Amino acid sequence: MRIAGPDYWMTNPGITPKGARKEFIDPEQIPWTDWLMPGTRFKLLYCNLVTGSFTVILQVDAGSVAPPHWHIGNVQAYIIDGGFYYEVDDKGETGMYTCEVAGAVHSPTSPQGTTMLAMVDGPIAGYAPEGELGAIADARLHYYIAAANDAVGHTQLVDYATDPSVGMHSMVPEAAK
């Protein structure tokens, strides 16, 4: 009997069973879902219900000003078109990247509107106009909102057991026996 150890994994790791999961998705197949802020929509591309991270394409109407919100985790954003800013002397435009760091509280403005790809590492806490906490927007909330719009059929979903029929964590490669 061969013991599975570092040598085995370095020379013959095997292939992860794919199951029913698709490797590539076409965002055009995903309908827009109204987001939590008026004048915004999103497409949920990736949703990790284990870690809380998620990836969206976010579309923001021209003239939108986001209410103050707090990033509990980092948000990386790539501006596909349009732009937005936090301070008028530091504007993000088409083709630019930003990382909204964990702990940041801000209220971005988008005079001409924008579409961006956003990779979110944790919840976003939104504040109501009176200053009290209005919502915690985590991965699961985004999933539920998109699911209510029938917009998760192409989402890459990660959960503790996304495809139990594959038995990915219980398989021992024959060569390791």
mmCIF file with all atom_site columns, N, CA and C in Angstrom, residues 16-17 50 158-173:
data_model
loop_
_atom_site.group_PDB
_atom_site.id
_atom_site.type_symbol
_atom_site.label_atom_id
_atom_site.label_alt_id
_atom_site.label_comp_id
_atom_site.label_asym_id
_atom_site.label_entity_id
_atom_site.label_seq_id
_atom_site.pdbx_PDB_ins_code
_atom_site.Cartn_x
_atom_site.Cartn_y
_atom_site.Cartn_z
_atom_site.occupancy
_atom_site.B_iso_or_equiv
_atom_site.pdbx_formal_charge
_atom_site.auth_seq_id
_atom_site.auth_comp_id
_atom_site.auth_asym_id
_atom_site.auth_atom_id
_atom_site.pdbx_PDB_model_num
ATOM 1  N N  . THR A 1 16  ? -9.191  17.208 -10.389 1.00 0.00 ? 16  THR A N  1
ATOM 2  C CA . THR A 1 16  ? -10.389 17.473 -9.590  1.00 0.00 ? 16  THR A CA 1
ATOM 3  C C  . THR A 1 16  ? -11.628 17.166 -10.416 1.00 0.00 ? 16  THR A C  1
ATOM 4  N N  . PRO A 1 17  ? -12.548 16.346 -9.872  1.00 0.00 ? 17  PRO A N  1
ATOM 5  C CA . PRO A 1 17  ? -13.778 16.068 -10.613 1.00 0.00 ? 17  PRO A CA 1
ATOM 6  C C  . PRO A 1 17  ? -14.588 17.345 -10.817 1.00 0.00 ? 17  PRO A C  1
ATOM 7  N N  . VAL A 1 50  ? -19.184 30.206 1.830   1.00 0.00 ? 50  VAL A N  1
ATOM 8  C CA . VAL A 1 50  ? -18.309 29.744 2.915   1.00 0.00 ? 50  VAL A CA 1
ATOM 9  C C  . VAL A 1 50  ? -17.481 30.909 3.448   1.00 0.00 ? 50  VAL A C  1
ATOM 10 N N  . VAL A 1 158 ? -20.184 28.692 -4.509  1.00 0.00 ? 158 VAL A N  1
ATOM 11 C CA . VAL A 1 158 ? -19.382 27.829 -3.646  1.00 0.00 ? 158 VAL A CA 1
ATOM 12 C C  . VAL A 1 158 ? -20.089 27.750 -2.306  1.00 0.00 ? 158 VAL A C  1
ATOM 13 N N  . ASP A 1 159 ? -20.339 26.529 -1.876  1.00 0.00 ? 159 ASP A N  1
ATOM 14 C CA . ASP A 1 159 ? -20.945 26.311 -0.568  1.00 0.00 ? 159 ASP A CA 1
ATOM 15 C C  . ASP A 1 159 ? -20.215 25.126 0.045   1.00 0.00 ? 159 ASP A C  1
ATOM 16 N N  . TYR A 1 160 ? -20.582 24.760 1.221   1.00 0.00 ? 160 TYR A N  1
ATOM 17 C CA . TYR A 1 160 ? -19.910 23.638 1.862   1.00 0.00 ? 160 TYR A CA 1
ATOM 18 C C  . TYR A 1 160 ? -20.048 22.368 1.047   1.00 0.00 ? 160 TYR A C  1
ATOM 19 N N  . ALA A 1 161 ? -21.117 22.210 0.313   1.00 0.00 ? 161 ALA A N  1
ATOM 20 C CA . ALA A 1 161 ? -21.331 21.035 -0.530  1.00 0.00 ? 161 ALA A CA 1
ATOM 21 C C  . ALA A 1 161 ? -22.093 21.462 -1.771  1.00 0.00 ? 161 ALA A C  1
ATOM 22 N N  . THR A 1 162 ? -21.373 21.975 -2.779  1.00 0.00 ? 162 THR A N  1
ATOM 23 C CA . THR A 1 162 ? -22.065 22.472 -3.970  1.00 0.00 ? 162 THR A CA 1
ATOM 24 C C  . THR A 1 162 ? -22.525 21.340 -4.872  1.00 0.00 ? 162 THR A C  1
ATOM 25 N N  . ASP A 1 163 ? -21.819 20.220 -4.902  1.00 0.00 ? 163 ASP A N  1
ATOM 26 C CA . ASP A 1 163 ? -22.218 19.084 -5.725  1.00 0.00 ? 163 ASP A CA 1
ATOM 27 C C  . ASP A 1 163 ? -21.839 17.809 -4.987  1.00 0.00 ? 163 ASP A C  1
ATOM 28 N N  . PRO A 1 164 ? -22.662 17.396 -4.014  1.00 0.00 ? 164 PRO A N  1
ATOM 29 C CA . PRO A 1 164 ? -22.308 16.244 -3.200  1.00 0.00 ? 164 PRO A CA 1
ATOM 30 C C  . PRO A 1 164 ? -22.162 14.966 -4.002  1.00 0.00 ? 164 PRO A C  1
ATOM 31 N N  . SER A 1 165 ? -22.745 14.883 -5.202  1.00 0.00 ? 165 SER A N  1
ATOM 32 C CA . SER A 1 165 ? -22.632 13.660 -6.001  1.00 0.00 ? 165 SER A CA 1
ATOM 33 C C  . SER A 1 165 ? -21.204 13.404 -6.449  1.00 0.00 ? 165 SER A C  1
ATOM 34 N N  . VAL A 1 166 ? -20.384 14.449 -6.504  1.00 0.00 ? 166 VAL A N  1
ATOM 35 C CA . VAL A 1 166 ? -19.003 14.284 -6.946  1.00 0.00 ? 166 VAL A CA 1
ATOM 36 C C  . VAL A 1 166 ? -18.151 13.662 -5.849  1.00 0.00 ? 166 VAL A C  1
ATOM 37 N N  . GLY A 1 167 ? -18.450 13.926 -4.590  1.00 0.00 ? 167 GLY A N  1
ATOM 38 C CA . GLY A 1 167 ? -17.691 13.366 -3.484  1.00 0.00 ? 167 GLY A CA 1
ATOM 39 C C  . GLY A 1 167 ? -16.233 13.805 -3.499  1.00 0.00 ? 167 GLY A C  1
ATOM 40 N N  . MET A 1 168 ? -16.005 15.058 -3.846  1.00 0.00 ? 168 MET A N  1
ATOM 41 C CA . MET A 1 168 ? -14.657 15.567 -4.038  1.00 0.00 ? 168 MET A CA 1
ATOM 42 C C  . MET A 1 168 ? -13.755 15.383 -2.825  1.00 0.00 ? 168 MET A C  1
ATOM 43 N N  . HIS A 1 169 ? -14.280 15.537 -1.626  1.00 0.00 ? 169 HIS A N  1
ATOM 44 C CA . HIS A 1 169 ? -13.432 15.502 -0.444  1.00 0.00 ? 169 HIS A CA 1
ATOM 45 C C  . HIS A 1 169 ? -13.255 14.102 0.122   1.00 0.00 ? 169 HIS A C  1
ATOM 46 N N  . SER A 1 170 ? -13.985 13.133 -0.381  1.00 0.00 ? 170 SER A N  1
ATOM 47 C CA . SER A 1 170 ? -13.851 11.785 0.152   1.00 0.00 ? 170 SER A CA 1
ATOM 48 C C  . SER A 1 170 ? -13.104 10.856 -0.804  1.00 0.00 ? 170 SER A C  1
ATOM 49 N N  . MET A 1 171 ? -12.769 11.331 -1.991  1.00 0.00 ? 171 MET A N  1
ATOM 50 C CA . MET A 1 171 ? -12.102 10.476 -2.967  1.00 0.00 ? 171 MET A CA 1
ATOM 51 C C  . MET A 1 171 ? -10.621 10.336 -2.648  1.00 0.00 ? 171 MET A C  1
ATOM 52 N N  . VAL A 1 172 ? -10.150 9.122  -2.691  1.00 0.00 ? 172 VAL A N  1
ATOM 53 C CA . VAL A 1 172 ? -8.727  8.840  -2.533  1.00 0.00 ? 172 VAL A CA 1
ATOM 54 C C  . VAL A 1 172 ? -8.255  8.260  -3.856  1.00 0.00 ? 172 VAL A C  1
ATOM 55 N N  . PRO A 1 173 ? -7.305  8.900  -4.522  1.00 0.00 ? 173 PRO A N  1
ATOM 56 C CA . PRO A 1 173 ? -6.845  8.384  -5.812  1.00 0.00 ? 173 PRO A CA 1
ATOM 57 C C  . PRO A 1 173 ? -6.320  6.950  -5.674  1.00 0.00 ? 173 PRO A C  1
#
